C-alpha cells in the first residue's frame, strides 16, 4: 500500500519499499518509517556563532548534530555529501545516539544548547522533536538551522520545544526556489512567520549567489519582507557563496556584493545585518541601533568584547533583541 | 414485481455499490502519515562516537 508523508510541502506519495525525496522516510509494509532516528552522522561542538546565531547566548558552545538526508536539493549545497546521501551509502557512517544520550552529551560538555543543523532537521523530525522535548526538560535549549520547508501542523508542534532558529530565506521568487532548490517559496515564508509568532528567537540567512539572487532589487525585496513580516529587529545574515556540488560554474560572492547587500538592508530599516563566510570587520559586529555604538566585537566566530548589560546597550540603555542569558 | 420488492432491490443494490466503492477507495488511496515510526535497525554502517570537541567540517 502507498503511504503519503505529510511532513513537508512535497507531500511525497511513497510506493512500498521506496523512500520520499528526503531519502530517509521509507514506506515499509504500508507504514512510514524514519530510518535515521537516533543515528546522526555528525556530532560536534561548535561555537553558536557558526550556525550563525549572533543574538543567542553569544560565545557559548553548542552541541550540533545532523543525520543524512534533506528534503531540498539545492544545486549549491555546501554539505551535499551528507544532505544528498542515502543512509545505506557506505561512505557516510552514523553514530548510535538516542535522544537521552544527546542530552547527556550536551550536559557533560557544558553546552547550554543543542543544534539540529548541517542537513535539515525537518527530515529527522521525530528525532529532533523527541530530543528537543527531553532537552527542554533538562534545561538545555534547542536550536534549529533549517530551510523551513515544512507543513504548518508539524512545524507548530515542533516549535513548542524550540528556543531559537536560523531559517534560510534563499531567495524571493518561486522561480529561484524551484530552479535552485527544487522547492517553493511560500511555505518557507509561512514557517518564518509562524516561528516568530510562536515566540522563537529567529535569525534569517540569505546566501547570495552571483547572477542568481545578488541584484540590489532582490536584496531590497528580501529586506523589506523581513522587516514587514518579522520585524526590523530580526538579525539578517548575508552569506557568501562558494562554488560547490552542481554549481561550480559561478564565481564566489565578492565582499563588495555582501557589503552592498548589508548597506541596502540597513537602509531598509533592519537593525542588525551581518556578513558571513567572508571576513568583514563591520559585518561581523553588533552595533546599537539607537546610538550606533559597538556592542559585540567579533573576529570570525570569536567574541572579542561583549558590552551588553542585561541585554541592553550600556550607553543608551536600548533593549537589544536576543536571548542573552 | 411489487413496489415494495422493487424498493428493497434498489436499496440492496445501492448499498452493495456504496460498500464496494468505499472498500476500493480505501484500498487504493494512500495511508497518510505526519509522524513516521522509528526503524530500529540502521541500514548503513555504524561507528563509535569519538572526539566531539572539534568544530564540524560541515557548514552551519
Short mmCIF file of N, CA and C in Angstrom, two decimals, chain A residues 26-198:
data_model
loop_
_atom_site.label_atom_id
_atom_site.label_comp_id
_atom_site.label_asym_id
_atom_site.label_seq_id
_atom_site.Cartn_x
_atom_site.Cartn_y
_atom_site.Cartn_z
N UNK A 26 10.75 6.12 4.78
CA UNK A 26 10.55 4.98 3.88
C UNK A 26 9.22 4.27 4.17
N UNK A 27 8.60 3.80 3.10
CA UNK A 27 7.38 3.01 3.24
C UNK A 27 7.75 1.54 3.41
N UNK A 28 7.55 1.03 4.62
CA UNK A 28 7.81 -0.40 4.85
C UNK A 28 6.49 -1.04 5.25
N UNK A 29 5.99 -1.90 4.39
CA UNK A 29 4.73 -2.61 4.63
C UNK A 29 3.57 -1.66 4.95
N UNK A 30 3.51 -0.56 4.22
CA UNK A 30 2.38 0.36 4.40
C UNK A 30 2.50 1.26 5.61
N UNK A 31 3.68 1.28 6.23
CA UNK A 31 3.90 2.17 7.39
C UNK A 31 5.08 3.08 7.06
N UNK A 32 4.92 4.38 7.36
CA UNK A 32 6.02 5.32 7.11
C UNK A 32 7.05 5.19 8.24
N UNK A 33 8.28 4.90 7.88
CA UNK A 33 9.34 4.70 8.87
C UNK A 33 10.44 5.73 8.67
N UNK A 34 11.00 6.20 9.81
CA UNK A 34 12.17 7.07 9.73
C UNK A 34 13.40 6.21 10.03
N UNK A 35 14.33 6.18 9.11
CA UNK A 35 15.48 5.28 9.29
C UNK A 35 16.64 5.94 10.04
N UNK A 36 16.58 7.27 10.22
CA UNK A 36 17.72 7.96 10.83
C UNK A 36 17.50 8.33 12.31
N UNK A 37 16.37 7.92 12.87
CA UNK A 37 16.08 8.25 14.27
C UNK A 37 17.16 7.65 15.17
N UNK A 38 17.88 8.54 15.86
CA UNK A 38 18.92 8.07 16.78
C UNK A 38 20.25 7.77 16.11
N UNK A 39 20.37 8.10 14.83
CA UNK A 39 21.60 7.80 14.11
C UNK A 39 22.17 9.04 13.39
N UNK A 40 22.73 9.98 14.15
CA UNK A 40 23.33 11.14 13.49
C UNK A 40 24.63 10.76 12.78
N UNK A 41 24.94 11.46 11.70
CA UNK A 41 26.20 11.20 11.00
C UNK A 41 27.25 12.22 11.43
N UNK A 42 26.82 13.22 12.18
CA UNK A 42 27.77 14.23 12.66
C UNK A 42 27.35 14.68 14.06
N UNK A 43 28.32 14.67 14.99
CA UNK A 43 28.11 15.22 16.34
C UNK A 43 29.35 16.03 16.68
N UNK A 44 29.19 17.32 16.82
CA UNK A 44 30.34 18.19 17.11
C UNK A 44 29.91 19.34 17.99
N UNK A 45 30.90 19.89 18.69
CA UNK A 45 30.61 21.10 19.46
C UNK A 45 31.14 22.30 18.67
N UNK A 46 30.25 23.16 18.28
CA UNK A 46 30.60 24.36 17.51
C UNK A 46 30.37 25.60 18.37
N UNK A 47 30.97 26.72 17.98
CA UNK A 47 30.53 27.98 18.60
C UNK A 47 29.15 28.34 18.02
N UNK A 48 28.29 28.91 18.84
CA UNK A 48 26.93 29.22 18.39
C UNK A 48 26.95 30.21 17.21
N UNK A 49 28.04 30.98 17.11
CA UNK A 49 28.17 31.95 16.02
C UNK A 49 28.27 31.26 14.65
N UNK A 50 28.66 29.97 14.66
CA UNK A 50 28.84 29.26 13.39
C UNK A 50 27.49 28.91 12.74
N UNK A 51 26.40 28.94 13.52
CA UNK A 51 25.10 28.45 12.98
C UNK A 51 24.58 29.23 11.78
N UNK A 52 24.57 30.51 11.60
CA UNK A 52 25.02 31.54 12.53
C UNK A 52 23.86 32.06 13.40
N UNK A 53 24.16 32.20 14.70
CA UNK A 53 23.25 32.91 15.61
C UNK A 53 24.10 33.93 16.35
N UNK A 54 23.83 35.20 16.15
CA UNK A 54 24.64 36.27 16.76
C UNK A 54 23.94 36.91 17.94
N UNK A 55 22.66 36.59 18.12
CA UNK A 55 21.90 37.21 19.22
C UNK A 55 21.36 36.14 20.16
N UNK A 56 22.05 35.03 20.27
CA UNK A 56 21.61 33.93 21.12
C UNK A 56 22.81 33.38 21.87
N UNK A 57 22.86 33.64 23.16
CA UNK A 57 23.93 33.17 24.04
C UNK A 57 25.32 33.32 23.40
N UNK A 58 25.72 34.53 23.05
CA UNK A 58 26.98 34.72 22.31
C UNK A 58 28.18 34.12 23.03
N UNK A 59 29.04 33.49 22.22
CA UNK A 59 30.26 32.90 22.76
C UNK A 59 30.08 31.54 23.40
N UNK A 60 28.85 31.00 23.34
CA UNK A 60 28.63 29.71 24.01
C UNK A 60 28.83 28.54 23.04
N UNK A 61 29.25 27.37 23.60
CA UNK A 61 29.37 26.18 22.74
C UNK A 61 28.00 25.55 22.52
N UNK A 62 27.81 24.96 21.37
CA UNK A 62 26.52 24.34 21.07
C UNK A 62 26.76 22.95 20.47
N UNK A 63 26.16 21.95 21.10
CA UNK A 63 26.29 20.58 20.59
C UNK A 63 25.45 20.47 19.32
N UNK A 64 26.12 20.14 18.21
CA UNK A 64 25.46 20.21 16.90
C UNK A 64 25.41 18.84 16.23
N UNK A 65 24.23 18.49 15.75
CA UNK A 65 24.08 17.17 15.13
C UNK A 65 23.36 17.27 13.79
N UNK A 66 23.53 16.21 13.00
CA UNK A 66 22.77 16.06 11.76
C UNK A 66 22.71 14.58 11.41
N UNK A 67 21.65 14.22 10.73
CA UNK A 67 21.61 12.89 10.11
C UNK A 67 21.77 13.12 8.60
N UNK A 68 21.89 12.07 7.84
CA UNK A 68 21.92 12.25 6.38
C UNK A 68 20.51 12.59 5.89
N UNK A 69 20.44 13.11 4.69
CA UNK A 69 19.14 13.37 4.05
C UNK A 69 18.72 14.83 4.10
N UNK A 70 17.93 15.23 3.09
CA UNK A 70 17.38 16.58 3.05
C UNK A 70 16.17 16.57 2.11
N UNK A 71 15.19 17.40 2.42
CA UNK A 71 14.01 17.47 1.54
C UNK A 71 14.20 18.49 0.42
N UNK A 72 15.29 19.26 0.48
CA UNK A 72 15.62 20.15 -0.63
C UNK A 72 16.84 19.57 -1.37
N UNK A 73 17.02 20.02 -2.59
CA UNK A 73 18.16 19.53 -3.37
C UNK A 73 18.85 20.73 -4.01
N UNK A 74 19.35 21.63 -3.15
CA UNK A 74 19.95 22.87 -3.64
C UNK A 74 21.20 22.56 -4.45
N UNK A 75 21.27 23.15 -5.62
CA UNK A 75 22.40 22.87 -6.52
C UNK A 75 23.72 23.40 -5.97
N UNK A 76 23.61 24.32 -5.01
CA UNK A 76 24.82 24.93 -4.44
C UNK A 76 25.13 24.38 -3.04
N UNK A 77 24.49 23.28 -2.64
CA UNK A 77 24.60 22.80 -1.26
C UNK A 77 26.06 22.65 -0.82
N UNK A 78 26.38 23.24 0.34
CA UNK A 78 27.75 23.18 0.86
C UNK A 78 28.00 21.84 1.56
N UNK A 79 26.93 21.18 1.98
CA UNK A 79 27.05 19.92 2.72
C UNK A 79 26.44 18.76 1.95
N UNK A 80 26.55 18.79 0.63
CA UNK A 80 25.84 17.82 -0.19
C UNK A 80 26.28 16.38 0.07
N UNK A 81 27.51 16.21 0.57
CA UNK A 81 27.99 14.83 0.81
C UNK A 81 27.11 14.12 1.83
N UNK A 82 26.54 14.88 2.78
CA UNK A 82 25.64 14.25 3.76
C UNK A 82 24.17 14.53 3.44
N UNK A 83 23.89 15.74 2.93
CA UNK A 83 22.47 16.06 2.70
C UNK A 83 21.87 15.24 1.57
N UNK A 84 22.68 14.88 0.59
CA UNK A 84 22.14 14.14 -0.56
C UNK A 84 22.56 12.67 -0.51
N UNK A 85 22.97 12.21 0.67
CA UNK A 85 23.40 10.82 0.80
C UNK A 85 22.24 9.93 1.22
N UNK A 86 22.34 8.65 0.86
CA UNK A 86 21.39 7.66 1.34
C UNK A 86 21.96 7.05 2.61
N UNK A 87 21.10 6.70 3.58
CA UNK A 87 21.63 6.11 4.82
C UNK A 87 22.47 4.85 4.55
N UNK A 88 22.10 4.09 3.54
CA UNK A 88 22.79 2.83 3.29
C UNK A 88 24.12 3.01 2.54
N UNK A 89 24.42 4.27 2.12
CA UNK A 89 25.70 4.51 1.45
C UNK A 89 26.84 4.20 2.41
N UNK A 90 27.81 3.47 1.94
CA UNK A 90 28.91 3.04 2.81
C UNK A 90 29.86 4.15 3.21
N UNK A 91 29.89 5.23 2.42
CA UNK A 91 30.91 6.27 2.68
C UNK A 91 30.53 7.23 3.82
N UNK A 92 29.28 7.24 4.23
CA UNK A 92 28.87 8.10 5.37
C UNK A 92 28.37 7.18 6.49
N UNK A 93 29.17 7.08 7.56
CA UNK A 93 28.76 6.25 8.70
C UNK A 93 27.94 7.10 9.67
N UNK A 94 27.25 6.40 10.55
CA UNK A 94 26.45 7.11 11.57
C UNK A 94 26.87 6.63 12.96
N UNK A 95 26.51 7.43 13.95
CA UNK A 95 26.71 7.04 15.35
C UNK A 95 25.37 6.58 15.89
N UNK A 96 25.40 5.72 16.91
CA UNK A 96 24.16 5.41 17.60
C UNK A 96 24.05 6.37 18.77
N UNK A 97 23.09 7.26 18.73
CA UNK A 97 22.99 8.28 19.77
C UNK A 97 21.52 8.67 19.98
N UNK A 98 20.81 7.91 20.80
CA UNK A 98 19.39 8.24 21.04
C UNK A 98 19.25 9.57 21.77
N UNK A 99 18.05 10.14 21.82
CA UNK A 99 17.85 11.46 22.44
C UNK A 99 18.44 11.59 23.84
N UNK A 100 18.29 10.57 24.68
CA UNK A 100 18.80 10.63 26.07
C UNK A 100 20.31 10.85 26.06
N UNK A 101 20.99 10.15 25.13
CA UNK A 101 22.45 10.26 25.06
C UNK A 101 22.87 11.66 24.59
N UNK A 102 22.13 12.20 23.65
CA UNK A 102 22.45 13.56 23.16
C UNK A 102 22.36 14.57 24.29
N UNK A 103 21.28 14.47 25.06
CA UNK A 103 21.09 15.41 26.17
C UNK A 103 22.21 15.24 27.20
N UNK A 104 22.58 14.00 27.48
CA UNK A 104 23.66 13.80 28.47
C UNK A 104 25.00 14.28 27.91
N UNK A 105 25.21 14.15 26.60
CA UNK A 105 26.45 14.67 25.99
C UNK A 105 26.51 16.19 26.11
N UNK A 106 25.37 16.84 25.89
CA UNK A 106 25.33 18.30 25.99
C UNK A 106 25.66 18.73 27.42
N UNK A 107 25.07 18.02 28.38
CA UNK A 107 25.32 18.35 29.79
C UNK A 107 26.78 18.10 30.16
N UNK A 108 27.30 16.95 29.77
CA UNK A 108 28.67 16.57 30.12
C UNK A 108 29.68 17.55 29.53
N UNK A 109 29.35 18.12 28.37
CA UNK A 109 30.27 19.03 27.72
C UNK A 109 29.93 20.50 27.97
N UNK A 110 29.04 20.72 28.96
CA UNK A 110 28.66 22.08 29.38
C UNK A 110 28.16 22.94 28.21
N UNK A 111 27.36 22.32 27.35
CA UNK A 111 26.74 23.07 26.25
C UNK A 111 25.34 23.49 26.69
N UNK A 112 25.04 24.78 26.73
CA UNK A 112 23.71 25.20 27.15
C UNK A 112 22.64 24.94 26.09
N UNK A 113 23.08 24.59 24.88
CA UNK A 113 22.08 24.35 23.83
C UNK A 113 22.53 23.29 22.85
N UNK A 114 21.54 22.81 22.13
CA UNK A 114 21.71 21.72 21.16
C UNK A 114 21.22 22.22 19.80
N UNK A 115 22.01 22.01 18.75
CA UNK A 115 21.59 22.46 17.41
C UNK A 115 21.32 21.27 16.50
N UNK A 116 20.22 21.37 15.77
CA UNK A 116 19.85 20.37 14.77
C UNK A 116 20.14 21.08 13.45
N UNK A 117 21.19 20.66 12.77
CA UNK A 117 21.77 21.53 11.74
C UNK A 117 22.43 20.71 10.61
N UNK A 118 23.31 21.33 9.88
CA UNK A 118 24.13 20.78 8.78
C UNK A 118 23.32 20.27 7.57
N UNK A 119 22.33 19.37 7.82
CA UNK A 119 21.44 18.96 6.71
C UNK A 119 20.13 19.71 6.93
N UNK A 120 19.03 19.04 7.23
CA UNK A 120 17.84 19.78 7.64
C UNK A 120 17.05 18.99 8.67
N UNK A 121 16.86 19.58 9.86
CA UNK A 121 16.17 18.84 10.92
C UNK A 121 14.74 18.44 10.56
N UNK A 122 14.20 19.04 9.50
CA UNK A 122 12.85 18.65 9.09
C UNK A 122 12.81 17.16 8.74
N UNK A 123 13.83 16.66 8.09
CA UNK A 123 13.77 15.26 7.64
C UNK A 123 14.03 14.27 8.78
N UNK A 124 14.68 14.73 9.84
CA UNK A 124 14.78 13.84 11.02
C UNK A 124 13.88 14.40 12.14
N UNK A 125 12.69 14.76 11.71
CA UNK A 125 11.70 15.44 12.55
C UNK A 125 11.46 14.73 13.89
N UNK A 126 11.20 13.45 13.87
CA UNK A 126 10.83 12.72 15.10
C UNK A 126 12.00 12.71 16.08
N UNK A 127 13.20 12.54 15.56
CA UNK A 127 14.42 12.55 16.38
C UNK A 127 14.62 13.95 16.99
N UNK A 128 14.44 14.97 16.16
CA UNK A 128 14.55 16.35 16.63
C UNK A 128 13.51 16.64 17.70
N UNK A 129 12.28 16.26 17.42
CA UNK A 129 11.17 16.56 18.34
C UNK A 129 11.40 15.89 19.70
N UNK A 130 11.70 14.61 19.69
CA UNK A 130 11.88 13.88 20.95
C UNK A 130 13.08 14.41 21.73
N UNK A 131 14.16 14.74 21.01
CA UNK A 131 15.36 15.25 21.69
C UNK A 131 15.08 16.65 22.26
N UNK A 132 14.43 17.49 21.48
CA UNK A 132 14.15 18.86 21.93
C UNK A 132 13.25 18.84 23.17
N UNK A 133 12.29 17.92 23.18
CA UNK A 133 11.38 17.81 24.33
C UNK A 133 12.16 17.38 25.58
N UNK A 134 13.01 16.40 25.40
CA UNK A 134 13.82 15.89 26.51
C UNK A 134 14.82 16.95 26.98
N UNK A 135 15.41 17.64 26.01
CA UNK A 135 16.39 18.69 26.33
C UNK A 135 15.73 19.81 27.12
N UNK A 136 14.52 20.17 26.71
CA UNK A 136 13.80 21.24 27.39
C UNK A 136 13.56 20.88 28.86
N UNK A 137 13.22 19.61 29.12
CA UNK A 137 13.01 19.15 30.49
C UNK A 137 14.31 19.19 31.30
N UNK A 138 15.44 19.05 30.58
CA UNK A 138 16.75 19.03 31.26
C UNK A 138 17.38 20.43 31.31
N UNK A 139 16.68 21.44 30.82
CA UNK A 139 17.20 22.81 30.84
C UNK A 139 18.18 23.12 29.73
N UNK A 140 18.22 22.26 28.70
CA UNK A 140 19.08 22.51 27.54
C UNK A 140 18.20 23.11 26.44
N UNK A 141 18.67 24.18 25.81
CA UNK A 141 17.84 24.82 24.78
C UNK A 141 18.09 24.20 23.40
N UNK A 142 17.09 24.32 22.56
CA UNK A 142 17.16 23.72 21.23
C UNK A 142 17.15 24.77 20.13
N UNK A 143 18.04 24.54 19.16
CA UNK A 143 18.20 25.48 18.05
C UNK A 143 18.04 24.72 16.73
N UNK A 144 17.22 25.26 15.84
CA UNK A 144 17.08 24.67 14.51
C UNK A 144 17.82 25.51 13.49
N UNK A 145 18.58 24.86 12.63
CA UNK A 145 19.16 25.55 11.48
C UNK A 145 18.54 24.86 10.27
N UNK A 146 17.64 25.57 9.62
CA UNK A 146 16.75 24.89 8.67
C UNK A 146 16.39 25.77 7.48
N UNK A 147 15.95 25.11 6.43
CA UNK A 147 15.42 25.84 5.27
C UNK A 147 13.94 26.16 5.48
N UNK A 148 13.36 25.64 6.56
CA UNK A 148 11.97 25.97 6.89
C UNK A 148 10.95 25.44 5.91
N UNK A 149 11.29 24.33 5.24
CA UNK A 149 10.35 23.76 4.25
C UNK A 149 9.59 22.63 4.91
N UNK A 150 8.51 23.01 5.59
CA UNK A 150 7.76 22.06 6.41
C UNK A 150 6.29 22.48 6.44
N UNK A 151 5.42 21.52 6.61
CA UNK A 151 3.99 21.83 6.70
C UNK A 151 3.65 22.46 8.05
N UNK A 152 2.56 23.20 8.05
CA UNK A 152 2.22 24.01 9.21
C UNK A 152 2.00 23.21 10.51
N UNK A 153 1.25 22.12 10.40
CA UNK A 153 0.89 21.36 11.61
C UNK A 153 2.12 20.79 12.33
N UNK A 154 2.99 20.04 11.65
CA UNK A 154 4.18 19.53 12.35
C UNK A 154 5.13 20.64 12.80
N UNK A 155 5.18 21.73 12.05
CA UNK A 155 6.06 22.85 12.40
C UNK A 155 5.63 23.47 13.73
N UNK A 156 4.32 23.73 13.85
CA UNK A 156 3.80 24.34 15.08
C UNK A 156 4.07 23.43 16.28
N UNK A 157 3.94 22.13 16.07
CA UNK A 157 4.15 21.16 17.16
C UNK A 157 5.62 21.18 17.60
N UNK A 158 6.51 21.24 16.62
CA UNK A 158 7.94 21.24 16.94
C UNK A 158 8.36 22.53 17.64
N UNK A 159 7.78 23.63 17.21
CA UNK A 159 8.17 24.94 17.75
C UNK A 159 7.92 25.06 19.26
N UNK A 160 7.03 24.22 19.78
CA UNK A 160 6.76 24.25 21.23
C UNK A 160 8.02 23.98 22.05
N UNK A 161 8.98 23.26 21.45
CA UNK A 161 10.19 22.89 22.19
C UNK A 161 11.45 23.53 21.62
N UNK A 162 11.27 24.53 20.76
CA UNK A 162 12.42 25.18 20.12
C UNK A 162 12.63 26.57 20.71
N UNK A 163 13.88 26.90 21.01
CA UNK A 163 14.19 28.20 21.60
C UNK A 163 14.65 29.20 20.54
N UNK A 164 15.39 28.70 19.55
CA UNK A 164 15.90 29.62 18.52
C UNK A 164 16.00 28.90 17.19
N UNK A 165 15.96 29.68 16.12
CA UNK A 165 16.08 29.09 14.79
C UNK A 165 16.78 30.06 13.86
N UNK A 166 17.69 29.51 13.08
CA UNK A 166 18.19 30.28 11.95
C UNK A 166 17.57 29.66 10.71
N UNK A 167 16.74 30.44 10.06
CA UNK A 167 15.99 29.92 8.90
C UNK A 167 16.49 30.59 7.64
N UNK A 168 16.82 29.76 6.65
CA UNK A 168 17.28 30.29 5.36
C UNK A 168 16.10 30.88 4.60
N UNK A 169 16.30 32.08 4.10
CA UNK A 169 15.38 32.62 3.10
C UNK A 169 16.26 32.76 1.87
N UNK A 170 16.18 31.75 1.01
CA UNK A 170 17.19 31.58 -0.03
C UNK A 170 17.02 32.55 -1.21
N UNK A 171 15.82 33.02 -1.40
CA UNK A 171 15.55 33.94 -2.50
C UNK A 171 14.15 34.48 -2.31
N UNK A 172 13.76 35.39 -3.18
CA UNK A 172 12.43 36.00 -3.01
C UNK A 172 11.49 35.68 -4.17
N UNK A 173 11.86 34.70 -4.99
CA UNK A 173 10.93 34.32 -6.06
C UNK A 173 10.74 32.80 -6.04
N UNK A 174 9.55 32.42 -6.46
CA UNK A 174 9.25 30.99 -6.55
C UNK A 174 10.14 30.33 -7.60
N UNK A 175 10.45 31.07 -8.65
CA UNK A 175 11.32 30.55 -9.71
C UNK A 175 12.68 30.16 -9.16
N UNK A 176 13.24 31.03 -8.30
CA UNK A 176 14.54 30.75 -7.70
C UNK A 176 14.46 29.45 -6.90
N UNK A 177 13.43 29.36 -6.05
CA UNK A 177 13.27 28.15 -5.22
C UNK A 177 13.10 26.90 -6.08
N UNK A 178 12.30 27.02 -7.14
CA UNK A 178 12.05 25.85 -7.98
C UNK A 178 13.31 25.43 -8.73
N UNK A 179 14.02 26.42 -9.28
CA UNK A 179 15.18 26.08 -10.11
C UNK A 179 16.39 25.65 -9.29
N UNK A 180 16.67 26.38 -8.23
CA UNK A 180 17.91 26.12 -7.48
C UNK A 180 17.72 25.07 -6.39
N UNK A 181 16.56 25.07 -5.74
CA UNK A 181 16.37 24.23 -4.54
C UNK A 181 15.37 23.10 -4.73
N UNK A 182 14.66 23.09 -5.84
CA UNK A 182 13.58 22.10 -6.06
C UNK A 182 12.53 22.20 -4.95
N UNK A 183 12.17 23.43 -4.64
CA UNK A 183 11.17 23.68 -3.60
C UNK A 183 10.36 24.92 -4.00
N UNK A 184 9.58 25.44 -3.05
CA UNK A 184 8.78 26.64 -3.33
C UNK A 184 8.95 27.66 -2.20
N UNK A 185 8.65 28.89 -2.49
CA UNK A 185 8.92 29.98 -1.55
C UNK A 185 7.90 30.11 -0.42
N UNK A 186 6.64 30.00 -0.75
CA UNK A 186 5.56 30.32 0.19
C UNK A 186 5.65 29.57 1.53
N UNK A 187 5.86 28.25 1.52
CA UNK A 187 5.94 27.54 2.81
C UNK A 187 7.07 28.03 3.70
N UNK A 188 8.16 28.49 3.09
CA UNK A 188 9.30 28.99 3.86
C UNK A 188 8.92 30.30 4.55
N UNK A 189 8.26 31.18 3.80
CA UNK A 189 7.81 32.45 4.39
C UNK A 189 6.83 32.19 5.53
N UNK A 190 5.96 31.20 5.32
CA UNK A 190 4.98 30.86 6.34
C UNK A 190 5.68 30.31 7.59
N UNK A 191 6.70 29.49 7.38
CA UNK A 191 7.45 28.91 8.51
C UNK A 191 8.14 30.01 9.32
N UNK A 192 8.69 31.00 8.62
CA UNK A 192 9.34 32.12 9.30
C UNK A 192 8.34 32.90 10.16
N UNK A 193 7.19 33.19 9.58
CA UNK A 193 6.18 33.96 10.30
C UNK A 193 5.68 33.17 11.52
N UNK A 194 5.44 31.87 11.33
CA UNK A 194 4.95 31.04 12.43
C UNK A 194 5.97 30.92 13.56
N UNK A 195 7.25 30.82 13.18
CA UNK A 195 8.30 30.69 14.21
C UNK A 195 8.34 31.94 15.06
N UNK A 196 8.28 33.07 14.39
CA UNK A 196 8.31 34.35 15.12
C UNK A 196 7.06 34.50 16.00
N UNK A 197 5.92 34.10 15.46
CA UNK A 197 4.66 34.20 16.22
C UNK A 197 4.65 33.26 17.42
N UNK A 198 5.41 32.16 17.32
CA UNK A 198 5.46 31.19 18.43
C UNK A 198 6.42 31.63 19.53
#
